[in-house]
Amino acid sequence: MFSSLNHPLREPLSQELHARPFLRIDGPASVSHLAVYSERDEDIHGRLLATLTAAMSLPSPLPQHNHYTAKRDDWQIKWEKHTEFSTFTFVRTGVQDRLFSGAAMNDLPASWLALLKECVLVAVHAELRCGDEAQLARTRVRELLPGPVLVGSQVLSGGEVYCDWLVHDDHFSRFLVLDLGFREAQAGRLIQRLFEIETYRMMALLALPDARRHSQFLGKLDGSLSALMRRMEEPGRDHDDAYLLRELTRLAGQVQAHAGLETRFSASAAYEKLVLARIAELREERIEGFPTTAEFMHRRLLPAMQTCGSVWARHQQSATRVARAVDLLRTRVNLAQEEHTTALLEGMNRTARTQLRMQHAVEGLSVAAISYYVLNLSGAALRALHAVHLPLDPEILEGLLIAPVVVAVVIFTGRIRRLGHEDDRRTERT
């Protein structure tokens, strides 16, 4: 009954803590690790696992799972799917072969290995030796790991790890792990942590080529932006505003076109933190004459990560500068447009005042003309009445009518003008 009360995500979220168990490696063993990364084919990870299990008659992986393990006799496989990559780890225990011979991968089908073409980002051989074999291997460390820098340290208070962080002629890096007193399952956890350090280190460094290319782009961008800003500051260049705005908009578009690099740089920073966390879990102690893994990464990995961080910070600064330049130019263009608009409005006001004065003059002439026509009509009527022998003097009466007629015409035209203004106001309100 209680299962019906569970949230749908409770079970999968609880199992997430146990989704990637550590390797269990007992006794001497050869371990090989591959990290597969492909930008072109995101489905390659599950396809590779399905192909390998089918070719080696192993149990089929469950769909939508990010982890797979299988074991047969003294050989085992572990597969993990991460956000951007997947890893294959092969273990063969009880080996007597020479060190770093890749015994864990001897049985892999050549046809399956061919499917990995241009997709292997990390390839590592690790050799775990115990007891007398460990003591013998310790005397051959510089022979087995001939790189220019040999890193070594005591780890987990029960063993030693040696690595030169170099890709050897067989295209594999090498870890030599000496079990001098590990507790149960510590060897497997240690080897997995070493593989994770190398894998996360390479994933973090994926941003470095982008950083170098982007640094060159930002150099050209800054040069173009500085030239445009100097041109903007030159006096008498207002007619260039349209050209400057087009060029600044083009630069802003170029900056936004590279904004997708933020994902790569953010992932790089996250991988760097994982590398440092895994190194801290080794609980390293110095072996006289050898730099520790932490010291090596601090000297070699940290500068690359700082380069990536500084390039992206420079990108953000350039984007801010371009945006600020566009805003400044738009402000200048807006001010110029406002000044032009103000000049146009002043010209329109002057024209309106002239038209108003002309209208008043026309209205005055209209009053005179209407009064003249009204008086003429009145005079004609008076003369007609005088012709029928009425006792009227047309000239005297016509002269007396001048003032009343003019006043009446002025009142009439003024009323018509007020009615027109009222109609205009009603039209504006509606």
PDB file of N, CA, C and O in Angstrom, residues 123-192:
ATOM      1  N   ALA A 123      42.542   6.817 -23.673  1.00  0.00           N
ATOM      2  CA  ALA A 123      42.879   5.386 -23.680  1.00  0.00           C
ATOM      3  C   ALA A 123      43.988   5.169 -22.661  1.00  0.00           C
ATOM      4  O   ALA A 123      45.067   5.756 -22.775  1.00  0.00           O
ATOM      5  N   VAL A 124      43.717   4.337 -21.665  1.00  0.00           N
ATOM      6  CA  VAL A 124      44.647   4.162 -20.548  1.00  0.00           C
ATOM      7  C   VAL A 124      44.781   2.683 -20.231  1.00  0.00           C
ATOM      8  O   VAL A 124      43.792   1.944 -20.189  1.00  0.00           O
ATOM      9  N   HIS A 125      46.017   2.255 -20.018  1.00  0.00           N
ATOM     10  CA  HIS A 125      46.301   0.952 -19.431  1.00  0.00           C
ATOM     11  C   HIS A 125      46.746   1.175 -17.988  1.00  0.00           C
ATOM     12  O   HIS A 125      47.608   2.024 -17.716  1.00  0.00           O
ATOM     13  N   ALA A 126      46.170   0.411 -17.071  1.00  0.00           N
ATOM     14  CA  ALA A 126      46.596   0.450 -15.665  1.00  0.00           C
ATOM     15  C   ALA A 126      46.989  -0.955 -15.251  1.00  0.00           C
ATOM     16  O   ALA A 126      46.307  -1.933 -15.592  1.00  0.00           O
ATOM     17  N   GLU A 127      48.077  -1.039 -14.537  1.00  0.00           N
ATOM     18  CA  GLU A 127      48.547  -2.331 -14.035  1.00  0.00           C
ATOM     19  C   GLU A 127      48.545  -2.295 -12.507  1.00  0.00           C
ATOM     20  O   GLU A 127      49.117  -1.379 -11.901  1.00  0.00           O
ATOM     21  N   LEU A 128      47.853  -3.271 -11.926  1.00  0.00           N
ATOM     22  CA  LEU A 128      47.806  -3.415 -10.468  1.00  0.00           C
ATOM     23  C   LEU A 128      48.675  -4.599 -10.068  1.00  0.00           C
ATOM     24  O   LEU A 128      48.474  -5.728 -10.538  1.00  0.00           O
ATOM     25  N   ARG A 129      49.656  -4.337  -9.221  1.00  0.00           N
ATOM     26  CA  ARG A 129      50.533  -5.404  -8.756  1.00  0.00           C
ATOM     27  C   ARG A 129      50.583  -5.406  -7.222  1.00  0.00           C
ATOM     28  O   ARG A 129      50.532  -4.343  -6.584  1.00  0.00           O
ATOM     29  N   CYS A 130      50.707  -6.630  -6.671  1.00  0.00           N
ATOM     30  CA  CYS A 130      50.669  -6.794  -5.220  1.00  0.00           C
ATOM     31  C   CYS A 130      51.927  -7.537  -4.740  1.00  0.00           C
ATOM     32  O   CYS A 130      52.585  -8.246  -5.517  1.00  0.00           O
ATOM     33  N   GLY A 131      52.240  -7.395  -3.468  1.00  0.00           N
ATOM     34  CA  GLY A 131      53.302  -8.167  -2.835  1.00  0.00           C
ATOM     35  C   GLY A 131      54.644  -8.027  -3.513  1.00  0.00           C
ATOM     36  O   GLY A 131      55.123  -6.926  -3.808  1.00  0.00           O
ATOM     37  N   ASP A 132      55.292  -9.185  -3.773  1.00  0.00           N
ATOM     38  CA  ASP A 132      56.628  -9.180  -4.377  1.00  0.00           C
ATOM     39  C   ASP A 132      56.607  -8.568  -5.778  1.00  0.00           C
ATOM     40  O   ASP A 132      57.570  -7.904  -6.175  1.00  0.00           O
ATOM     41  N   GLU A 133      55.523  -8.815  -6.521  1.00  0.00           N
ATOM     42  CA  GLU A 133      55.420  -8.223  -7.855  1.00  0.00           C
ATOM     43  C   GLU A 133      55.420  -6.703  -7.770  1.00  0.00           C
ATOM     44  O   GLU A 133      55.989  -6.024  -8.636  1.00  0.00           O
ATOM     45  N   ALA A 134      54.785  -6.165  -6.737  1.00  0.00           N
ATOM     46  CA  ALA A 134      54.769  -4.714  -6.551  1.00  0.00           C
ATOM     47  C   ALA A 134      56.170  -4.195  -6.266  1.00  0.00           C
ATOM     48  O   ALA A 134      56.592  -3.155  -6.812  1.00  0.00           O
ATOM     49  N   GLN A 135      56.912  -4.912  -5.422  1.00  0.00           N
ATOM     50  CA  GLN A 135      58.271  -4.481  -5.109  1.00  0.00           C
ATOM     51  C   GLN A 135      59.156  -4.535  -6.358  1.00  0.00           C
ATOM     52  O   GLN A 135      59.976  -3.641  -6.590  1.00  0.00           O
ATOM     53  N   LEU A 136      58.983  -5.558  -7.181  1.00  0.00           N
ATOM     54  CA  LEU A 136      59.765  -5.667  -8.412  1.00  0.00           C
ATOM     55  C   LEU A 136      59.398  -4.561  -9.399  1.00  0.00           C
ATOM     56  O   LEU A 136      60.276  -3.954 -10.025  1.00  0.00           O
ATOM     57  N   ALA A 137      58.100  -4.284  -9.516  1.00  0.00           N
ATOM     58  CA  ALA A 137      57.660  -3.235 -10.441  1.00  0.00           C
ATOM     59  C   ALA A 137      58.175  -1.873 -10.009  1.00  0.00           C
ATOM     60  O   ALA A 137      58.478  -1.015 -10.842  1.00  0.00           O
ATOM     61  N   ARG A 138      58.292  -1.667  -8.704  1.00  0.00           N
ATOM     62  CA  ARG A 138      58.775  -0.372  -8.213  1.00  0.00           C
ATOM     63  C   ARG A 138      60.191  -0.101  -8.708  1.00  0.00           C
ATOM     64  O   ARG A 138      60.553   1.036  -8.997  1.00  0.00           O
ATOM     65  N   THR A 139      61.000  -1.161  -8.822  1.00  0.00           N
ATOM     66  CA  THR A 139      62.379  -0.961  -9.296  1.00  0.00           C
ATOM     67  C   THR A 139      62.443  -0.659 -10.791  1.00  0.00           C
ATOM     68  O   THR A 139      63.490  -0.218 -11.280  1.00  0.00           O
ATOM     69  N   ARG A 140      61.362  -0.914 -11.515  1.00  0.00           N
ATOM     70  CA  ARG A 140      61.348  -0.711 -12.963  1.00  0.00           C
ATOM     71  C   ARG A 140      60.488   0.488 -13.369  1.00  0.00           C
ATOM     72  O   ARG A 140      60.119   0.625 -14.537  1.00  0.00           O
ATOM     73  N   VAL A 141      60.159   1.346 -12.423  1.00  0.00           N
ATOM     74  CA  VAL A 141      59.222   2.445 -12.709  1.00  0.00           C
ATOM     75  C   VAL A 141      59.708   3.308 -13.862  1.00  0.00           C
ATOM     76  O   VAL A 141      58.962   3.594 -14.808  1.00  0.00           O
ATOM     77  N   ARG A 142      60.960   3.714 -13.836  1.00  0.00           N
ATOM     78  CA  ARG A 142      61.448   4.625 -14.873  1.00  0.00           C
ATOM     79  C   ARG A 142      61.593   3.910 -16.212  1.00  0.00           C
ATOM     80  O   ARG A 142      61.551   4.551 -17.262  1.00  0.00           O
ATOM     81  N   GLU A 143      61.757   2.614 -16.191  1.00  0.00           N
ATOM     82  CA  GLU A 143      61.784   1.855 -17.443  1.00  0.00           C
ATOM     83  C   GLU A 143      60.382   1.739 -18.034  1.00  0.00           C
ATOM     84  O   GLU A 143      60.194   1.864 -19.248  1.00  0.00           O
ATOM     85  N   LEU A 144      59.392   1.504 -17.173  1.00  0.00           N
ATOM     86  CA  LEU A 144      58.019   1.329 -17.641  1.00  0.00           C
ATOM     87  C   LEU A 144      57.359   2.650 -18.024  1.00  0.00           C
ATOM     88  O   LEU A 144      56.484   2.686 -18.890  1.00  0.00           O
ATOM     89  N   LEU A 145      57.775   3.722 -17.369  1.00  0.00           N
ATOM     90  CA  LEU A 145      57.179   5.041 -17.606  1.00  0.00           C
ATOM     91  C   LEU A 145      58.296   6.013 -17.976  1.00  0.00           C
ATOM     92  O   LEU A 145      58.779   6.779 -17.148  1.00  0.00           O
ATOM     93  N   PRO A 146      58.726   5.985 -19.238  1.00  0.00           N
ATOM     94  CA  PRO A 146      59.912   6.752 -19.630  1.00  0.00           C
ATOM     95  C   PRO A 146      59.639   8.209 -19.992  1.00  0.00           C
ATOM     96  O   PRO A 146      60.485   8.855 -20.611  1.00  0.00           O
ATOM     97  N   GLY A 147      58.484   8.723 -19.629  1.00  0.00           N
ATOM     98  CA  GLY A 147      58.158  10.096 -19.985  1.00  0.00           C
ATOM     99  C   GLY A 147      59.082  11.105 -19.330  1.00  0.00           C
ATOM    100  O   GLY A 147      59.806  10.788 -18.373  1.00  0.00           O
ATOM    101  N   PRO A 148      59.081  12.343 -19.811  1.00  0.00           N
ATOM    102  CA  PRO A 148      59.990  13.366 -19.260  1.00  0.00           C
ATOM    103  C   PRO A 148      59.682  13.736 -17.817  1.00  0.00           C
ATOM    104  O   PRO A 148      60.572  14.180 -17.087  1.00  0.00           O
ATOM    105  N   VAL A 149      58.415  13.577 -17.392  1.00  0.00           N
ATOM    106  CA  VAL A 149      58.039  13.886 -16.008  1.00  0.00           C
ATOM    107  C   VAL A 149      57.376  12.651 -15.427  1.00  0.00           C
ATOM    108  O   VAL A 149      56.355  12.174 -15.936  1.00  0.00           O
ATOM    109  N   LEU A 150      57.941  12.128 -14.391  1.00  0.00           N
ATOM    110  CA  LEU A 150      57.380  10.955 -13.725  1.00  0.00           C
ATOM    111  C   LEU A 150      56.735  11.399 -12.418  1.00  0.00           C
ATOM    112  O   LEU A 150      57.379  11.967 -11.540  1.00  0.00           O
ATOM    113  N   VAL A 151      55.437  11.152 -12.312  1.00  0.00           N
ATOM    114  CA  VAL A 151      54.648  11.552 -11.151  1.00  0.00           C
ATOM    115  C   VAL A 151      54.422  10.323 -10.283  1.00  0.00           C
ATOM    116  O   VAL A 151      54.087   9.243 -10.791  1.00  0.00           O
ATOM    117  N   GLY A 152      54.594  10.465  -8.999  1.00  0.00           N
ATOM    118  CA  GLY A 152      54.375   9.353  -8.084  1.00  0.00           C
ATOM    119  C   GLY A 152      54.001   9.837  -6.707  1.00  0.00           C
ATOM    120  O   GLY A 152      54.424  10.915  -6.278  1.00  0.00           O
ATOM    121  N   SER A 153      53.185   9.044  -6.009  1.00  0.00           N
ATOM    122  CA  SER A 153      52.774   9.427  -4.656  1.00  0.00           C
ATOM    123  C   SER A 153      52.220   8.217  -3.929  1.00  0.00           C
ATOM    124  O   SER A 153      51.786   7.237  -4.557  1.00  0.00           O
ATOM    125  N   GLN A 154      52.252   8.282  -2.613  1.00  0.00           N
ATOM    126  CA  GLN A 154      51.569   7.294  -1.784  1.00  0.00           C
ATOM    127  C   GLN A 154      50.102   7.701  -1.675  1.00  0.00           C
ATOM    128  O   GLN A 154      49.797   8.876  -1.468  1.00  0.00           O
ATOM    129  N   VAL A 155      49.225   6.733  -1.825  1.00  0.00           N
ATOM    130  CA  VAL A 155      47.796   7.046  -1.861  1.00  0.00           C
ATOM    131  C   VAL A 155      47.045   6.129  -0.911  1.00  0.00           C
ATOM    132  O   VAL A 155      47.424   4.962  -0.697  1.00  0.00           O
ATOM    133  N   LEU A 156      45.977   6.655  -0.340  1.00  0.00           N
ATOM    134  CA  LEU A 156      45.051   5.900   0.514  1.00  0.00           C
ATOM    135  C   LEU A 156      45.761   5.159   1.644  1.00  0.00           C
ATOM    136  O   LEU A 156      45.252   4.159   2.157  1.00  0.00           O
ATOM    137  N   SER A 157      46.945   5.631   2.002  1.00  0.00           N
ATOM    138  CA  SER A 157      47.719   5.056   3.119  1.00  0.00           C
ATOM    139  C   SER A 157      48.012   3.580   2.944  1.00  0.00           C
ATOM    140  O   SER A 157      48.284   2.876   3.917  1.00  0.00           O
ATOM    141  N   GLY A 158      47.941   3.087   1.673  1.00  0.00           N
ATOM    142  CA  GLY A 158      48.192   1.668   1.505  1.00  0.00           C
ATOM    143  C   GLY A 158      48.749   1.288   0.168  1.00  0.00           C
ATOM    144  O   GLY A 158      48.748   0.116  -0.207  1.00  0.00           O
ATOM    145  N   GLY A 159      49.224   2.236  -0.606  1.00  0.00           N
ATOM    146  CA  GLY A 159      49.743   1.904  -1.917  1.00  0.00           C
ATOM    147  C   GLY A 159      50.453   3.069  -2.553  1.00  0.00           C
ATOM    148  O   GLY A 159      50.547   4.164  -1.969  1.00  0.00           O
ATOM    149  N   GLU A 160      50.934   2.848  -3.759  1.00  0.00           N
ATOM    150  CA  GLU A 160      51.623   3.882  -4.515  1.00  0.00           C
ATOM    151  C   GLU A 160      51.108   3.888  -5.947  1.00  0.00           C
ATOM    152  O   GLU A 160      50.701   2.849  -6.487  1.00  0.00           O
ATOM    153  N   VAL A 161      51.137   5.074  -6.536  1.00  0.00           N
ATOM    154  CA  VAL A 161      50.697   5.254  -7.918  1.00  0.00           C
ATOM    155  C   VAL A 161      51.781   6.010  -8.663  1.00  0.00           C
ATOM    156  O   VAL A 161      52.320   7.006  -8.160  1.00  0.00           O
ATOM    157  N   TYR A 162      52.086   5.523  -9.893  1.00  0.00           N
ATOM    158  CA  TYR A 162      53.076   6.187 -10.741  1.00  0.00           C
ATOM    159  C   TYR A 162      52.456   6.407 -12.128  1.00  0.00           C
ATOM    160  O   TYR A 162      51.723   5.552 -12.636  1.00  0.00           O
ATOM    161  N   CYS A 163      52.779   7.555 -12.730  1.00  0.00           N
ATOM    162  CA  CYS A 163      52.273   7.862 -14.063  1.00  0.00           C
ATOM    163  C   CYS A 163      53.148   8.942 -14.674  1.00  0.00           C
ATOM    164  O   CYS A 163      53.677   9.806 -13.961  1.00  0.00           O
ATOM    165  N   ASP A 164      53.318   8.894 -15.989  1.00  0.00           N
ATOM    166  CA  ASP A 164      54.059   9.975 -16.650  1.00  0.00           C
ATOM    167  C   ASP A 164      53.137  10.864 -17.482  1.00  0.00           C
ATOM    168  O   ASP A 164      53.607  11.775 -18.163  1.00  0.00           O
ATOM    169  N   TRP A 165      51.814  10.594 -17.455  1.00  0.00           N
ATOM    170  CA  TRP A 165      50.820  11.408 -18.160  1.00  0.00           C
ATOM    171  C   TRP A 165      51.207  11.622 -19.619  1.00  0.00           C
ATOM    172  O   TRP A 165      51.034  12.710 -20.167  1.00  0.00           O
ATOM    173  N   LEU A 166      51.711  10.580 -20.238  1.00  0.00           N
ATOM    174  CA  LEU A 166      52.176  10.652 -21.612  1.00  0.00           C
ATOM    175  C   LEU A 166      51.444   9.596 -22.435  1.00  0.00           C
ATOM    176  O   LEU A 166      51.202   8.486 -21.960  1.00  0.00           O
ATOM    177  N   VAL A 167      51.088   9.920 -23.670  1.00  0.00           N
ATOM    178  CA  VAL A 167      50.520   8.935 -24.592  1.00  0.00           C
ATOM    179  C   VAL A 167      51.700   8.211 -25.256  1.00  0.00           C
ATOM    180  O   VAL A 167      52.481   8.826 -25.980  1.00  0.00           O
ATOM    181  N   HIS A 168      51.822   6.923 -25.021  1.00  0.00           N
ATOM    182  CA  HIS A 168      52.981   6.155 -25.492  1.00  0.00           C
ATOM    183  C   HIS A 168      52.786   5.679 -26.929  1.00  0.00           C
ATOM    184  O   HIS A 168      51.762   5.966 -27.574  1.00  0.00           O
ATOM    185  N   ASP A 169      53.747   4.957 -27.413  1.00  0.00           N
ATOM    186  CA  ASP A 169      53.720   4.517 -28.807  1.00  0.00           C
ATOM    187  C   ASP A 169      52.520   3.639 -29.130  1.00  0.00           C
ATOM    188  O   ASP A 169      52.096   3.560 -30.283  1.00  0.00           O
ATOM    189  N   ASP A 170      51.978   2.957 -28.128  1.00  0.00           N
ATOM    190  CA  ASP A 170      50.786   2.130 -28.364  1.00  0.00           C
ATOM    191  C   ASP A 170      49.504   2.947 -28.276  1.00  0.00           C
ATOM    192  O   ASP A 170      48.405   2.397 -28.300  1.00  0.00           O
ATOM    193  N   HIS A 171      49.653   4.288 -28.155  1.00  0.00           N
ATOM    194  CA  HIS A 171      48.533   5.234 -28.086  1.00  0.00           C
ATOM    195  C   HIS A 171      47.743   5.125 -26.779  1.00  0.00           C
ATOM    196  O   HIS A 171      46.588   5.572 -26.723  1.00  0.00           O
ATOM    197  N   PHE A 172      48.343   4.573 -25.750  1.00  0.00           N
ATOM    198  CA  PHE A 172      47.710   4.482 -24.441  1.00  0.00           C
ATOM    199  C   PHE A 172      48.573   5.214 -23.418  1.00  0.00           C
ATOM    200  O   PHE A 172      49.804   5.208 -23.501  1.00  0.00           O
ATOM    201  N   SER A 173      47.903   5.839 -22.454  1.00  0.00           N
ATOM    202  CA  SER A 173      48.598   6.340 -21.271  1.00  0.00           C
ATOM    203  C   SER A 173      48.756   5.182 -20.286  1.00  0.00           C
ATOM    204  O   SER A 173      48.125   4.120 -20.445  1.00  0.00           O
ATOM    205  N   ARG A 174      49.560   5.392 -19.244  1.00  0.00           N
ATOM    206  CA  ARG A 174      49.869   4.286 -18.333  1.00  0.00           C
ATOM    207  C   ARG A 174      49.791   4.733 -16.875  1.00  0.00           C
ATOM    208  O   ARG A 174      50.266   5.812 -16.517  1.00  0.00           O
ATOM    209  N   PHE A 175      49.170   3.872 -16.055  1.00  0.00           N
ATOM    210  CA  PHE A 175      49.177   4.004 -14.597  1.00  0.00           C
ATOM    211  C   PHE A 175      49.746   2.725 -14.012  1.00  0.00           C
ATOM    212  O   PHE A 175      49.327   1.616 -14.388  1.00  0.00           O
ATOM    213  N   LEU A 176      50.680   2.878 -13.115  1.00  0.00           N
ATOM    214  CA  LEU A 176      51.207   1.731 -12.373  1.00  0.00           C
ATOM    215  C   LEU A 176      50.750   1.868 -10.919  1.00  0.00           C
ATOM    216  O   LEU A 176      51.103   2.832 -10.235  1.00  0.00           O
ATOM    217  N   VAL A 177      49.937   0.914 -10.461  1.00  0.00           N
ATOM    218  CA  VAL A 177      49.362   0.945  -9.120  1.00  0.00           C
ATOM    219  C   VAL A 177      49.964  -0.203  -8.325  1.00  0.00           C
ATOM    220  O   VAL A 177      49.872  -1.382  -8.720  1.00  0.00           O
ATOM    221  N   LEU A 178      50.581   0.113  -7.208  1.00  0.00           N
ATOM    222  CA  LEU A 178      51.224  -0.882  -6.362  1.00  0.00           C
ATOM    223  C   LEU A 178      50.430  -1.033  -5.072  1.00  0.00           C
ATOM    224  O   LEU A 178      50.246  -0.065  -4.320  1.00  0.00           O
ATOM    225  N   ASP A 179      49.914  -2.251  -4.859  1.00  0.00           N
ATOM    226  CA  ASP A 179      49.135  -2.552  -3.658  1.00  0.00           C
ATOM    227  C   ASP A 179      50.105  -2.962  -2.550  1.00  0.00           C
ATOM    228  O   ASP A 179      50.625  -4.079  -2.529  1.00  0.00           O
ATOM    229  N   LEU A 180      50.335  -2.058  -1.619  1.00  0.00           N
ATOM    230  CA  LEU A 180      51.235  -2.314  -0.504  1.00  0.00           C
ATOM    231  C   LEU A 180      50.481  -2.427   0.813  1.00  0.00           C
ATOM    232  O   LEU A 180      51.071  -2.276   1.884  1.00  0.00           O
ATOM    233  N   GLY A 181      49.194  -2.669   0.707  1.00  0.00           N
ATOM    234  CA  GLY A 181      48.397  -2.800   1.926  1.00  0.00           C
ATOM    235  C   GLY A 181      47.029  -2.180   1.811  1.00  0.00           C
ATOM    236  O   GLY A 181      46.505  -1.649   2.805  1.00  0.00           O
ATOM    237  N   PHE A 182      46.425  -2.233   0.620  1.00  0.00           N
ATOM    238  CA  PHE A 182      45.067  -1.712   0.458  1.00  0.00           C
ATOM    239  C   PHE A 182      44.085  -2.558   1.263  1.00  0.00           C
ATOM    240  O   PHE A 182      44.239  -3.782   1.385  1.00  0.00           O
ATOM    241  N   ARG A 183      43.048  -1.902   1.745  1.00  0.00           N
ATOM    242  CA  ARG A 183      41.934  -2.625   2.336  1.00  0.00           C
ATOM    243  C   ARG A 183      41.005  -3.105   1.220  1.00  0.00           C
ATOM    244  O   ARG A 183      41.183  -2.776   0.056  1.00  0.00           O
ATOM    245  N   GLU A 184      39.983  -3.846   1.594  1.00  0.00           N
ATOM    246  CA  GLU A 184      39.080  -4.446   0.604  1.00  0.00           C
ATOM    247  C   GLU A 184      38.460  -3.377  -0.286  1.00  0.00           C
ATOM    248  O   GLU A 184      37.979  -2.350   0.200  1.00  0.00           O
ATOM    249  N   ALA A 185      38.487  -3.625  -1.575  1.00  0.00           N
ATOM    250  CA  ALA A 185      37.858  -2.782  -2.607  1.00  0.00           C
ATOM    251  C   ALA A 185      38.571  -1.456  -2.823  1.00  0.00           C
ATOM    252  O   ALA A 185      38.172  -0.681  -3.686  1.00  0.00           O
ATOM    253  N   GLN A 186      39.630  -1.161  -2.060  1.00  0.00           N
ATOM    254  CA  GLN A 186      40.316   0.111  -2.262  1.00  0.00           C
ATOM    255  C   GLN A 186      41.022   0.168  -3.607  1.00  0.00           C
ATOM    256  O   GLN A 186      41.082   1.225  -4.246  1.00  0.00           O
ATOM    257  N   ALA A 187      41.558  -0.955  -4.070  1.00  0.00           N
ATOM    258  CA  ALA A 187      42.267  -0.962  -5.348  1.00  0.00           C
ATOM    259  C   ALA A 187      41.336  -0.586  -6.488  1.00  0.00           C
ATOM    260  O   ALA A 187      41.689   0.215  -7.358  1.00  0.00           O
ATOM    261  N   GLY A 188      40.141  -1.167  -6.488  1.00  0.00           N
ATOM    262  CA  GLY A 188      39.181  -0.846  -7.545  1.00  0.00           C
ATOM    263  C   GLY A 188      38.769   0.608  -7.515  1.00  0.00           C
ATOM    264  O   GLY A 188      38.682   1.269  -8.557  1.00  0.00           O
ATOM    265  N   ARG A 189      38.494   1.142  -6.329  1.00  0.00           N
ATOM    266  CA  ARG A 189      38.106   2.554  -6.226  1.00  0.00           C
ATOM    267  C   ARG A 189      39.244   3.462  -6.676  1.00  0.00           C
ATOM    268  O   ARG A 189      39.020   4.465  -7.348  1.00  0.00           O
ATOM    269  N   LEU A 190      40.478   3.106  -6.297  1.00  0.00           N
ATOM    270  CA  LEU A 190      41.626   3.924  -6.672  1.00  0.00           C
ATOM    271  C   LEU A 190      41.796   3.960  -8.196  1.00  0.00           C
ATOM    272  O   LEU A 190      41.978   5.037  -8.780  1.00  0.00           O
ATOM    273  N   ILE A 191      41.754   2.804  -8.817  1.00  0.00           N
ATOM    274  CA  ILE A 191      41.935   2.768 -10.280  1.00  0.00           C
ATOM    275  C   ILE A 191      40.819   3.541 -10.979  1.00  0.00           C
ATOM    276  O   ILE A 191      41.063   4.275 -11.948  1.00  0.00           O
ATOM    277  N   GLN A 192      39.600   3.409 -10.484  1.00  0.00           N
ATOM    278  CA  GLN A 192      38.510   4.167 -11.092  1.00  0.00           C
ATOM    279  C   GLN A 192      38.730   5.664 -10.924  1.00  0.00           C
ATOM    280  O   GLN A 192      38.477   6.443 -11.847  1.00  0.00           O
TER     281      GLN A 192
END
